[in-house]
Amino acid sequence: MKQPISAPGRHLLGGTLRIFTAEALLVPVGVLTAAYLGRRFGPEGYGLLTLASVFVVWAQSNVAAALSQPSIKLIGDAGVNWRPVGTAVLRLYLLTGCVLGLVVWALSKSLASLMAEPELAVYLKVLAIDVPIFCASQAHRNIIVGMGHFQRRALVAAARWVARLLFVVAFVELTGSPVGALWGSVCASLVELFVCRLFVRPELFRRGALPLRRLCGYALPLVAAALCMSLYARLDLILLKLLGGTTIDAGVYGVAQNLSMLPSLLSFALAPALLSTISRALREGDRVGARRLGRQAMRAVLLLLPAAAIIAGAAPELIELIFGHEFLGAALLLRLLIFGSVALLMISVTTSIMTAAGKSRWTLYVACPLLLAAAAGHALLIPLAGAFGAATVTTALACVGAFASVGLVRSLWRIAPPARTLWRSTAVSAAAYAITALPQGSRLLLASKLAGACVFAVVALRLLGEFSAEEIVGARAAMGRYRRRRRAAPIIEATGRAVPVVEATGRATPVVEASCIAAPVVEASSQAS
């Protein structure tokens, strides 16, 4: 019998849902932005933007992924005394961001020459400005997650994605150039940093901060592992261009990559929330609860397989609808990459479990071999099969890495995702793919197919016994508590004074002022939608 949802589990579920809901704005915002840029500048212009973003996003994601796990764990372990650690985290992020920004600026002309695209140098210089700003906001985001304030973290993400769409469109219309889209991204990072500072303000020049040497020593294995995984995720596109691919090939492949990002969005939400929650559970001595959370998180990844199958089945129609007929070659690539993205999510979840358990060095056992195998595989298959070979290598090795990382977690804590969940999700995925892969029709038929496939997947999993009665009751109770908290939200009077909220115990608790400050962000996102 499946275990009912525990208190830490409810905290993890609520935090993950909040962050995922905010990060899920990347789907409509990213699709709208990509469709706008693709139709405005065509495959060649979109390909140049994709190539420029690959280098800088790789540098930024390296910093964010490499330092997020040690930062969140150390902040979570520190509890209320987080400020010394927060100062060290901010200093390290800023220092690394400034260095990376200077490196990108200095190498911009060389990279442009390597890609035989002279215009790429200007793109890279603009994005180099974004690197330290992005790193500073990431430091604040990790501090917020480490403290367990998942709702604030969600508001930060919502502000970034809404601002990004608005600024990208505005700057492109003003300049008429792809460079305008890059300046829009820089402005979105500034907005994100501003919102972060509303919620948490670590001091940059604080005495008694955690020594950077200690933080770097703790983070070194995670940094190396994150570097490998980040480069792995972008290596296919880079080598595709270096090994003879055209800018148009890069643009088509970039479209497939962007549309396969949905599982990656969940990793942005689930992995940090899981690390923070498990770290707190272990600090409080609840090892059984921590293991249960880890097992349920891995099970949740398997339950995403039907969603990936739905996207894969409808890939040609989705790409033609969003990007146009000239990008239709990305459909086959998307059908492969979407499942590779689910596998990478499993690696992200298991890495968080190993980090929380104090086995950060184990992350290297998966990341390093994966990168080396990918380099060899791409060098072999891209000259033979082009973009299809790159997508095949990326997806196949991601699945191998996922099985290996699950094996490491099993040897560590004797936990693994249920085998029955794997077989149920696989069977439902096959049926969902068949539904959405039906012959093309009108846009209304596409929407009906997608909605019907989603309903079918949920109902089929329920009928197969995947969701226990305790889980359904627990989920309904969690939603009920969330609605009650929403109804009991403080009323802000015209004077700006917050009315205290009375809990079930009869004790009045003060309202957090930061929630009032964040209200304009929520309002702005509602208007933008």
Short mmCIF file of C-alpha atoms in Angstrom, two decimals:
data_model
loop_
_atom_site.label_atom_id
_atom_site.label_comp_id
_atom_site.label_asym_id
_atom_site.label_seq_id
_atom_site.Cartn_x
_atom_site.Cartn_y
_atom_site.Cartn_z
CA MET A 1 0.00 0.00 0.00
CA LYS A 2 1.30 3.46 -0.90
CA GLN A 3 2.06 5.77 2.00
CA PRO A 4 -0.14 8.81 2.61
CA ILE A 5 1.35 12.20 1.94
CA SER A 6 3.41 13.33 4.93
CA ALA A 7 3.91 16.91 6.14
CA PRO A 8 7.31 17.24 4.41
CA GLY A 9 5.75 15.67 1.35
CA ARG A 10 2.96 18.24 1.34
CA HIS A 11 5.55 21.01 1.70
CA LEU A 12 7.54 19.56 -1.21
CA LEU A 13 4.43 19.08 -3.34
CA GLY A 14 3.13 22.58 -2.65
CA GLY A 15 6.51 24.19 -3.26
CA THR A 16 7.11 22.22 -6.44
CA LEU A 17 3.68 23.08 -7.81
CA ARG A 18 4.12 26.77 -7.06
CA ILE A 19 7.55 26.96 -8.66
CA PHE A 20 6.50 24.79 -11.60
CA THR A 21 3.42 26.92 -12.22
CA ALA A 22 5.61 30.00 -12.41
CA GLU A 23 8.34 28.33 -14.45
CA ALA A 24 5.65 26.88 -16.72
CA LEU A 25 5.14 30.43 -17.93
CA LEU A 26 8.23 29.65 -20.00
CA VAL A 27 6.05 27.39 -22.15
CA PRO A 28 3.61 30.04 -23.44
CA VAL A 29 6.14 32.86 -23.10
CA GLY A 30 8.96 30.85 -24.68
CA VAL A 31 6.75 29.52 -27.46
CA LEU A 32 5.33 32.98 -28.21
CA THR A 33 8.80 34.52 -28.15
CA ALA A 34 10.32 31.78 -30.31
CA ALA A 35 7.40 31.88 -32.76
CA TYR A 36 7.64 35.67 -32.98
CA LEU A 37 11.40 35.62 -33.58
CA GLY A 38 11.24 32.66 -35.96
CA ARG A 39 8.58 34.24 -38.13
CA ARG A 40 10.21 37.68 -37.93
CA PHE A 41 13.77 36.66 -38.85
CA GLY A 42 13.31 33.23 -40.48
CA PRO A 43 15.38 30.08 -39.91
CA GLU A 44 18.71 31.81 -40.58
CA GLY A 45 18.15 34.72 -38.17
CA TYR A 46 16.67 32.42 -35.55
CA GLY A 47 19.62 30.09 -36.01
CA LEU A 48 22.08 32.92 -35.26
CA LEU A 49 20.17 33.79 -32.08
CA THR A 50 20.20 30.13 -31.09
CA LEU A 51 23.94 29.83 -31.63
CA ALA A 52 24.64 32.98 -29.59
CA SER A 53 22.39 31.80 -26.80
CA VAL A 54 24.01 28.36 -26.72
CA PHE A 55 27.35 29.74 -25.56
CA VAL A 56 26.00 32.22 -23.02
CA VAL A 57 23.19 30.01 -21.72
CA TRP A 58 25.76 27.28 -21.30
CA ALA A 59 27.95 29.62 -19.22
CA GLN A 60 25.01 30.88 -17.17
CA SER A 61 23.47 27.48 -16.59
CA ASN A 62 26.87 26.18 -15.54
CA VAL A 63 26.99 28.71 -12.72
CA ALA A 64 23.35 28.24 -11.76
CA ALA A 65 23.42 24.44 -11.81
CA ALA A 66 26.91 24.07 -10.38
CA LEU A 67 26.39 26.31 -7.37
CA SER A 68 22.68 25.91 -6.73
CA GLN A 69 22.81 22.56 -4.97
CA PRO A 70 25.61 23.41 -2.49
CA SER A 71 24.05 26.84 -1.91
CA ILE A 72 20.58 25.46 -1.18
CA LYS A 73 21.95 22.72 1.07
CA LEU A 74 24.17 25.07 3.10
CA ILE A 75 21.37 27.64 3.47
CA GLY A 76 18.96 24.88 4.53
CA ASP A 77 21.45 23.50 7.05
CA ALA A 78 22.06 26.98 8.49
CA GLY A 79 18.37 27.61 9.18
CA VAL A 80 17.69 31.02 10.71
CA ASN A 81 21.42 31.83 10.73
CA TRP A 82 21.56 31.94 6.93
CA ARG A 83 23.06 35.40 6.46
CA PRO A 84 26.79 34.47 6.67
CA VAL A 85 26.23 31.69 4.14
CA GLY A 86 24.05 34.00 2.01
CA THR A 87 26.84 36.57 1.80
CA ALA A 88 29.33 33.90 0.71
CA VAL A 89 26.89 32.59 -1.91
CA LEU A 90 26.29 36.07 -3.34
CA ARG A 91 30.02 36.84 -3.47
CA LEU A 92 30.81 33.59 -5.23
CA TYR A 93 28.04 34.02 -7.78
CA LEU A 94 29.02 37.61 -8.55
CA LEU A 95 32.70 36.77 -8.82
CA THR A 96 32.04 33.85 -11.14
CA GLY A 97 29.52 35.83 -13.17
CA CYS A 98 31.91 38.72 -13.74
CA VAL A 99 34.69 36.36 -14.80
CA LEU A 100 32.40 34.47 -17.18
CA GLY A 101 31.06 37.69 -18.64
CA LEU A 102 34.57 38.94 -19.37
CA VAL A 103 35.52 35.59 -20.91
CA VAL A 104 32.48 35.60 -23.22
CA TRP A 105 33.25 39.20 -24.25
CA ALA A 106 36.92 38.41 -24.90
CA LEU A 107 36.16 35.27 -26.92
CA SER A 108 33.26 36.72 -28.89
CA LYS A 109 35.27 37.36 -32.08
CA SER A 110 37.06 34.02 -31.89
CA LEU A 111 33.81 32.11 -31.47
CA ALA A 112 32.23 34.02 -34.33
CA SER A 113 35.19 33.14 -36.55
CA LEU A 114 35.01 29.50 -35.47
CA MET A 115 31.36 29.36 -36.49
CA ALA A 116 32.04 31.36 -39.68
CA GLU A 117 29.36 33.86 -38.63
CA PRO A 118 30.87 37.39 -38.15
CA GLU A 119 27.59 38.84 -36.82
CA LEU A 120 27.75 36.42 -33.91
CA ALA A 121 30.42 38.54 -32.17
CA VAL A 122 27.97 41.42 -31.55
CA TYR A 123 25.35 39.01 -30.19
CA LEU A 124 27.83 37.47 -27.76
CA LYS A 125 29.00 40.86 -26.46
CA VAL A 126 25.44 41.89 -25.66
CA LEU A 127 24.75 38.63 -23.85
CA ALA A 128 28.06 38.91 -21.93
CA ILE A 129 26.52 41.87 -20.10
CA ASP A 130 23.69 39.62 -18.95
CA VAL A 131 25.92 37.01 -17.29
CA PRO A 132 26.81 38.79 -13.98
CA ILE A 133 23.24 40.13 -13.61
CA PHE A 134 21.82 36.66 -14.13
CA CYS A 135 24.30 35.17 -11.65
CA ALA A 136 23.39 37.70 -8.96
CA SER A 137 19.69 36.90 -9.33
CA GLN A 138 20.44 33.16 -9.19
CA ALA A 139 22.22 33.64 -5.87
CA HIS A 140 19.11 35.29 -4.44
CA ARG A 141 16.84 32.59 -5.87
CA ASN A 142 18.86 29.82 -4.25
CA ILE A 143 18.81 31.58 -0.89
CA ILE A 144 15.03 31.89 -1.13
CA VAL A 145 14.66 28.18 -1.93
CA GLY A 146 17.11 27.16 0.79
CA MET A 147 14.97 29.03 3.32
CA GLY A 148 11.91 27.11 2.08
CA HIS A 149 10.08 30.15 0.70
CA PHE A 150 8.84 28.43 -2.44
CA GLN A 151 6.00 30.86 -3.11
CA ARG A 152 8.40 33.79 -3.31
CA ARG A 153 10.64 31.80 -5.61
CA ALA A 154 7.63 31.23 -7.86
CA LEU A 155 6.87 34.96 -7.99
CA VAL A 156 10.45 35.66 -9.03
CA ALA A 157 10.20 33.22 -11.94
CA ALA A 158 6.85 34.64 -13.02
CA ALA A 159 8.28 38.16 -13.07
CA ARG A 160 11.23 37.07 -15.20
CA TRP A 161 9.28 35.28 -17.91
CA VAL A 162 6.61 37.94 -18.28
CA ALA A 163 9.24 40.68 -18.41
CA ARG A 164 11.27 38.72 -20.95
CA LEU A 165 8.39 38.48 -23.42
CA LEU A 166 7.49 42.14 -23.10
CA PHE A 167 11.06 43.43 -23.40
CA VAL A 168 12.02 41.12 -26.27
CA VAL A 169 9.06 42.18 -28.38
CA ALA A 170 9.52 45.86 -27.48
CA PHE A 171 13.23 45.96 -28.32
CA VAL A 172 12.81 44.00 -31.55
CA GLU A 173 10.09 46.39 -32.70
CA LEU A 174 12.26 49.38 -31.81
CA THR A 175 15.47 48.13 -33.41
CA GLY A 176 14.21 45.81 -36.13
CA SER A 177 17.22 43.58 -35.41
CA PRO A 178 17.77 40.23 -33.64
CA VAL A 179 20.10 42.09 -31.26
CA GLY A 180 17.01 43.73 -29.80
CA ALA A 181 15.85 40.33 -28.53
CA LEU A 182 19.14 39.95 -26.64
CA TRP A 183 18.78 43.36 -24.99
CA GLY A 184 15.31 42.27 -23.95
CA SER A 185 16.82 39.28 -22.14
CA VAL A 186 19.25 41.57 -20.32
CA CYS A 187 16.38 43.77 -19.11
CA ALA A 188 14.44 40.68 -17.95
CA SER A 189 17.42 39.67 -15.77
CA LEU A 190 17.42 43.14 -14.21
CA VAL A 191 13.72 42.81 -13.40
CA GLU A 192 14.32 39.40 -11.84
CA LEU A 193 17.13 40.74 -9.64
CA PHE A 194 14.94 43.64 -8.49
CA VAL A 195 12.11 41.31 -7.47
CA CYS A 196 14.56 39.02 -5.66
CA ARG A 197 15.84 41.94 -3.61
CA LEU A 198 12.30 42.62 -2.44
CA PHE A 199 12.22 39.23 -0.72
CA VAL A 200 15.76 38.62 0.52
CA ARG A 201 18.75 40.97 0.82
CA PRO A 202 22.03 39.21 1.52
CA GLU A 203 24.83 41.64 2.27
CA LEU A 204 27.76 41.71 -0.10
CA PHE A 205 30.21 43.19 2.44
CA ARG A 206 29.26 41.39 5.64
CA ARG A 207 31.80 40.42 8.26
CA GLY A 208 31.88 36.87 9.54
CA ALA A 209 30.65 35.41 6.27
CA LEU A 210 31.31 31.77 5.45
CA PRO A 211 34.81 31.58 3.91
CA LEU A 212 34.69 31.20 0.15
CA ARG A 213 37.36 28.50 0.38
CA ARG A 214 35.04 26.30 2.42
CA LEU A 215 32.11 26.92 0.09
CA CYS A 216 34.23 26.22 -2.99
CA GLY A 217 35.67 23.07 -1.46
CA TYR A 218 32.20 21.76 -0.72
CA ALA A 219 30.90 22.73 -4.14
CA LEU A 220 33.81 21.49 -6.26
CA PRO A 221 32.41 18.03 -7.14
CA LEU A 222 29.00 19.51 -7.87
CA VAL A 223 30.56 22.23 -10.00
CA ALA A 224 32.43 19.66 -12.08
CA ALA A 225 29.33 17.48 -12.45
CA ALA A 226 27.16 20.45 -13.43
CA LEU A 227 29.73 21.59 -15.98
CA CYS A 228 29.62 18.17 -17.58
CA MET A 229 25.81 17.96 -17.60
CA SER A 230 25.38 21.50 -18.89
CA LEU A 231 27.85 20.94 -21.70
CA TYR A 232 26.19 17.60 -22.45
CA ALA A 233 22.82 19.32 -22.90
CA ARG A 234 24.26 21.76 -25.47
CA LEU A 235 26.94 19.63 -27.08
CA ASP A 236 24.65 18.28 -29.79
CA LEU A 237 23.83 21.72 -31.19
CA ILE A 238 27.43 22.95 -30.98
CA LEU A 239 28.91 19.89 -32.69
CA LEU A 240 26.13 19.85 -35.27
CA LYS A 241 27.33 23.27 -36.46
CA LEU A 242 31.04 22.48 -36.12
CA LEU A 243 30.76 19.19 -38.02
CA GLY A 244 29.26 20.67 -41.15
CA GLY A 245 25.74 21.77 -40.26
CA THR A 246 24.36 25.04 -41.63
CA THR A 247 22.81 27.92 -39.71
CA ILE A 248 19.41 26.72 -40.91
CA ASP A 249 20.13 23.25 -39.48
CA ALA A 250 21.00 24.91 -36.16
CA GLY A 251 17.75 26.89 -36.22
CA VAL A 252 15.64 23.80 -36.89
CA TYR A 253 17.44 21.84 -34.20
CA GLY A 254 17.06 24.78 -31.79
CA VAL A 255 13.28 24.72 -32.31
CA ALA A 256 13.17 21.03 -31.37
CA GLN A 257 15.32 21.69 -28.31
CA ASN A 258 13.13 24.56 -27.15
CA LEU A 259 9.91 22.57 -27.46
CA SER A 260 11.42 19.64 -25.56
CA MET A 261 12.03 21.82 -22.49
CA LEU A 262 8.79 21.06 -20.61
CA PRO A 263 10.32 18.32 -18.43
CA SER A 264 13.29 20.62 -17.85
CA LEU A 265 10.90 23.18 -16.40
CA LEU A 266 9.84 20.65 -13.80
CA SER A 267 13.50 20.09 -12.92
CA PHE A 268 13.78 23.84 -12.19
CA ALA A 269 10.97 23.39 -9.69
CA LEU A 270 11.34 19.85 -8.35
CA ALA A 271 15.13 19.52 -7.95
CA PRO A 272 15.75 22.59 -5.72
CA ALA A 273 12.56 22.04 -3.71
CA LEU A 274 13.47 18.37 -3.23
CA LEU A 275 17.00 19.22 -2.12
CA SER A 276 15.77 21.84 0.34
CA THR A 277 13.04 19.60 1.80
CA ILE A 278 15.20 16.47 2.12
CA SER A 279 18.02 18.49 3.71
CA ARG A 280 15.63 19.84 6.34
CA ALA A 281 14.18 16.38 6.96
CA LEU A 282 17.67 14.94 7.52
CA ARG A 283 18.61 17.86 9.78
CA GLU A 284 15.56 17.04 11.90
CA GLY A 285 16.46 13.33 12.00
CA ASP A 286 13.60 12.14 9.77
CA ARG A 287 15.59 9.75 7.59
CA VAL A 288 12.55 7.60 6.79
CA GLY A 289 10.64 10.64 5.56
CA ALA A 290 13.61 11.76 3.47
CA ARG A 291 13.84 8.36 1.77
CA ARG A 292 10.11 8.36 1.12
CA LEU A 293 10.35 11.81 -0.50
CA GLY A 294 13.18 10.65 -2.73
CA ARG A 295 11.28 7.58 -3.90
CA GLN A 296 8.12 9.56 -4.64
CA ALA A 297 10.09 12.18 -6.57
CA MET A 298 11.60 9.52 -8.84
CA ARG A 299 8.14 8.02 -9.29
CA ALA A 300 6.81 11.45 -10.32
CA VAL A 301 9.37 11.59 -13.13
CA LEU A 302 8.12 8.29 -14.55
CA LEU A 303 4.58 9.65 -14.52
CA LEU A 304 5.71 12.35 -16.97
CA LEU A 305 6.26 9.79 -19.73
CA PRO A 306 2.64 10.01 -21.02
CA ALA A 307 2.96 13.81 -21.27
CA ALA A 308 6.15 13.39 -23.31
CA ALA A 309 4.40 10.86 -25.56
CA ILE A 310 1.51 13.29 -26.17
CA ILE A 311 3.93 16.00 -27.31
CA ALA A 312 5.86 13.52 -29.46
CA GLY A 313 2.73 12.28 -31.23
CA ALA A 314 1.54 15.79 -32.07
CA ALA A 315 5.02 17.10 -32.92
CA PRO A 316 4.44 17.85 -36.65
CA GLU A 317 1.19 19.71 -36.02
CA LEU A 318 2.57 21.65 -33.06
CA ILE A 319 5.67 22.80 -34.96
CA GLU A 320 3.74 23.78 -38.07
CA LEU A 321 1.18 25.67 -35.98
CA ILE A 322 3.74 27.58 -33.92
CA PHE A 323 6.71 28.07 -36.24
CA GLY A 324 5.41 27.46 -39.73
CA HIS A 325 5.95 24.87 -42.45
CA GLU A 326 9.64 25.72 -42.96
CA PHE A 327 10.48 24.34 -39.49
CA LEU A 328 8.64 21.05 -40.02
CA GLY A 329 11.94 19.16 -40.11
CA ALA A 330 12.17 19.62 -36.33
CA ALA A 331 9.26 17.21 -35.72
CA LEU A 332 11.31 14.00 -35.82
CA LEU A 333 13.99 15.60 -33.65
CA LEU A 334 11.39 16.67 -31.09
CA ARG A 335 10.00 13.14 -30.91
CA LEU A 336 13.40 11.96 -29.73
CA LEU A 337 14.53 14.89 -27.59
CA ILE A 338 11.35 15.07 -25.50
CA PHE A 339 12.08 11.64 -24.00
CA GLY A 340 15.73 12.56 -23.48
CA SER A 341 14.52 15.56 -21.51
CA VAL A 342 12.53 13.28 -19.19
CA ALA A 343 15.64 11.17 -18.65
CA LEU A 344 17.68 14.28 -17.81
CA LEU A 345 15.00 15.22 -15.27
CA MET A 346 15.51 11.85 -13.57
CA ILE A 347 19.27 12.55 -13.42
CA SER A 348 18.53 15.96 -11.87
CA VAL A 349 16.27 14.42 -9.20
CA THR A 350 18.71 11.66 -8.28
CA THR A 351 21.56 14.18 -8.14
CA SER A 352 19.56 16.22 -5.62
CA ILE A 353 19.00 13.11 -3.50
CA MET A 354 22.70 12.24 -3.51
CA THR A 355 23.65 15.83 -2.65
CA ALA A 356 21.19 16.00 0.24
CA ALA A 357 22.57 12.70 1.54
CA GLY A 358 26.11 14.12 1.56
CA LYS A 359 27.35 12.14 -1.45
CA SER A 360 28.09 15.04 -3.78
CA ARG A 361 31.09 13.25 -5.29
CA TRP A 362 28.80 10.51 -6.59
CA THR A 363 27.31 12.95 -9.09
CA LEU A 364 30.59 12.80 -11.02
CA TYR A 365 30.15 9.05 -11.57
CA VAL A 366 27.30 9.81 -13.99
CA ALA A 367 28.18 13.24 -15.40
CA CYS A 368 31.75 12.67 -16.58
CA PRO A 369 31.21 9.37 -18.45
CA LEU A 370 28.04 10.82 -19.98
CA LEU A 371 29.88 13.80 -21.46
CA LEU A 372 32.74 11.70 -22.84
CA ALA A 373 30.34 9.21 -24.41
CA ALA A 374 28.30 12.04 -25.94
CA ALA A 375 31.37 13.62 -27.53
CA ALA A 376 32.33 10.28 -29.10
CA GLY A 377 28.77 9.51 -30.19
CA HIS A 378 28.20 12.88 -31.82
CA ALA A 379 31.55 12.72 -33.61
CA LEU A 380 30.52 9.36 -35.04
CA LEU A 381 26.84 9.89 -35.91
CA ILE A 382 26.54 13.57 -36.87
CA PRO A 383 28.65 13.16 -40.06
CA LEU A 384 26.53 10.12 -40.96
CA ALA A 385 23.01 11.17 -39.94
CA GLY A 386 23.21 14.92 -39.25
CA ALA A 387 20.68 16.37 -36.81
CA PHE A 388 18.90 13.02 -36.41
CA GLY A 389 22.17 11.45 -35.28
CA ALA A 390 22.73 14.22 -32.74
CA ALA A 391 19.23 13.81 -31.29
CA THR A 392 19.63 10.03 -31.16
CA VAL A 393 22.90 10.23 -29.22
CA THR A 394 21.53 12.82 -26.79
CA THR A 395 18.38 10.84 -26.01
CA ALA A 396 19.98 7.38 -25.82
CA LEU A 397 22.77 8.46 -23.48
CA ALA A 398 20.37 10.45 -21.29
CA CYS A 399 18.35 7.26 -20.75
CA VAL A 400 21.52 5.32 -19.89
CA GLY A 401 22.54 8.04 -17.45
CA ALA A 402 19.11 7.99 -15.82
CA PHE A 403 19.31 4.23 -15.19
CA ALA A 404 22.84 4.63 -13.79
CA SER A 405 21.86 7.45 -11.43
CA VAL A 406 18.85 5.51 -10.15
CA GLY A 407 21.21 2.61 -9.46
CA LEU A 408 23.46 4.87 -7.39
CA VAL A 409 20.52 6.11 -5.32
CA ARG A 410 19.38 2.52 -4.80
CA SER A 411 22.81 1.54 -3.50
CA LEU A 412 22.80 4.59 -1.21
CA TRP A 413 19.34 4.47 0.35
CA ARG A 414 17.84 1.19 -0.93
CA ILE A 415 15.10 3.10 -2.77
CA ALA A 416 14.09 3.14 -6.44
CA PRO A 417 11.06 4.22 -8.46
CA PRO A 418 8.40 1.48 -8.48
CA ALA A 419 8.72 -0.96 -11.39
CA ARG A 420 4.94 -1.07 -11.72
CA THR A 421 4.88 2.70 -12.30
CA LEU A 422 7.39 2.30 -15.12
CA TRP A 423 5.34 -0.35 -16.92
CA ARG A 424 2.04 1.49 -16.39
CA SER A 425 3.48 4.77 -17.67
CA THR A 426 5.03 3.03 -20.67
CA ALA A 427 1.76 1.37 -21.64
CA VAL A 428 -0.25 4.57 -21.21
CA SER A 429 2.40 6.50 -23.15
CA ALA A 430 2.11 4.16 -26.13
CA ALA A 431 -1.66 4.62 -26.23
CA ALA A 432 -1.41 8.41 -25.77
CA TYR A 433 1.11 8.63 -28.60
CA ALA A 434 -1.24 6.68 -30.89
CA ILE A 435 -4.05 9.13 -30.09
CA THR A 436 -2.09 12.29 -30.84
CA ALA A 437 -0.31 10.82 -33.89
CA LEU A 438 -3.62 10.47 -35.77
CA PRO A 439 -3.74 12.13 -39.22
CA GLN A 440 -3.51 15.91 -39.22
CA GLY A 441 -6.64 18.03 -39.28
CA SER A 442 -7.81 21.44 -38.21
CA ARG A 443 -6.48 23.36 -35.23
CA LEU A 444 -9.67 22.52 -33.37
CA LEU A 445 -9.02 18.84 -33.95
CA LEU A 446 -5.46 19.28 -32.65
CA ALA A 447 -6.73 20.90 -29.43
CA SER A 448 -9.30 18.12 -29.05
CA LYS A 449 -6.67 15.42 -29.55
CA LEU A 450 -4.34 16.96 -26.98
CA ALA A 451 -7.09 17.44 -24.40
CA GLY A 452 -8.47 13.96 -25.00
CA ALA A 453 -5.04 12.36 -24.71
CA CYS A 454 -4.36 14.15 -21.42
CA VAL A 455 -7.69 13.05 -19.94
CA PHE A 456 -7.11 9.51 -21.19
CA ALA A 457 -3.65 9.34 -19.60
CA VAL A 458 -4.88 10.47 -16.18
CA VAL A 459 -7.93 8.17 -16.22
CA ALA A 460 -5.91 5.21 -17.48
CA LEU A 461 -3.30 5.60 -14.74
CA ARG A 462 -6.07 5.82 -12.15
CA LEU A 463 -7.81 2.70 -13.47
CA LEU A 464 -4.52 0.81 -13.52
CA GLY A 465 -4.19 1.52 -9.80
CA GLU A 466 -1.30 3.97 -9.98
CA PHE A 467 -2.86 6.48 -7.58
CA SER A 468 -3.86 5.09 -4.21
CA ALA A 469 -6.87 6.25 -2.23
CA GLU A 470 -4.55 7.79 0.39
CA GLU A 471 -2.79 9.85 -2.28
CA ILE A 472 -6.06 11.09 -3.76
CA VAL A 473 -7.37 12.05 -0.31
CA GLY A 474 -4.07 13.71 0.53
CA ALA A 475 -4.03 15.69 -2.71
CA ARG A 476 -7.62 16.84 -2.16
CA ALA A 477 -6.77 17.85 1.40
CA ALA A 478 -3.74 19.79 0.19
CA MET A 479 -5.85 21.63 -2.38
CA GLY A 480 -8.44 22.37 0.31
CA ARG A 481 -5.81 23.82 2.61
CA TYR A 482 -4.46 25.92 -0.23
CA ARG A 483 -7.95 27.31 -1.00
CA ARG A 484 -8.55 28.08 2.69
CA ARG A 485 -5.23 29.95 2.89
CA ARG A 486 -6.22 31.92 -0.21
CA ARG A 487 -9.57 32.84 1.33
CA ALA A 488 -7.89 33.74 4.64
CA ALA A 489 -5.35 36.04 2.99
CA PRO A 490 -4.95 39.34 4.81
CA ILE A 491 -7.02 42.30 3.71
CA ILE A 492 -4.85 45.32 3.07
CA GLU A 493 -6.68 48.42 4.21
CA ALA A 494 -6.55 51.73 2.44
CA THR A 495 -3.96 52.84 4.97
CA GLY A 496 -1.68 50.02 3.88
CA ARG A 497 -1.95 48.23 7.27
CA ALA A 498 -2.29 44.45 7.13
CA VAL A 499 -5.07 42.83 9.15
CA PRO A 500 -3.68 39.87 11.14
CA VAL A 501 -4.74 36.38 10.21
CA VAL A 502 -6.21 34.23 13.00
CA GLU A 503 -5.18 30.61 12.84
CA ALA A 504 -7.22 27.64 13.95
CA THR A 505 -5.60 27.90 17.36
CA GLY A 506 -7.00 31.37 17.85
CA ARG A 507 -3.53 32.95 17.85
CA ALA A 508 -3.06 35.97 15.63
CA THR A 509 -0.02 35.92 13.39
CA PRO A 510 1.41 38.93 11.60
CA VAL A 511 1.27 39.07 7.86
CA VAL A 512 4.55 38.93 5.99
CA GLU A 513 5.09 42.32 4.39
CA ALA A 514 6.90 40.83 1.43
CA SER A 515 3.69 39.22 0.21
CA CYS A 516 2.15 42.67 -0.12
CA ILE A 517 5.17 43.91 -2.01
CA ALA A 518 4.87 41.04 -4.48
CA ALA A 519 1.24 41.79 -5.33
CA PRO A 520 2.09 44.05 -8.29
CA VAL A 521 4.10 41.19 -9.82
CA VAL A 522 1.13 38.87 -9.76
CA GLU A 523 -1.10 41.57 -11.17
CA ALA A 524 1.34 42.27 -13.98
CA SER A 525 1.53 38.60 -14.92
CA SER A 526 -2.26 38.39 -15.01
CA GLN A 527 -2.49 41.38 -17.31
CA ALA A 528 0.21 39.97 -19.59
CA SER A 529 -1.63 36.71 -20.00
#
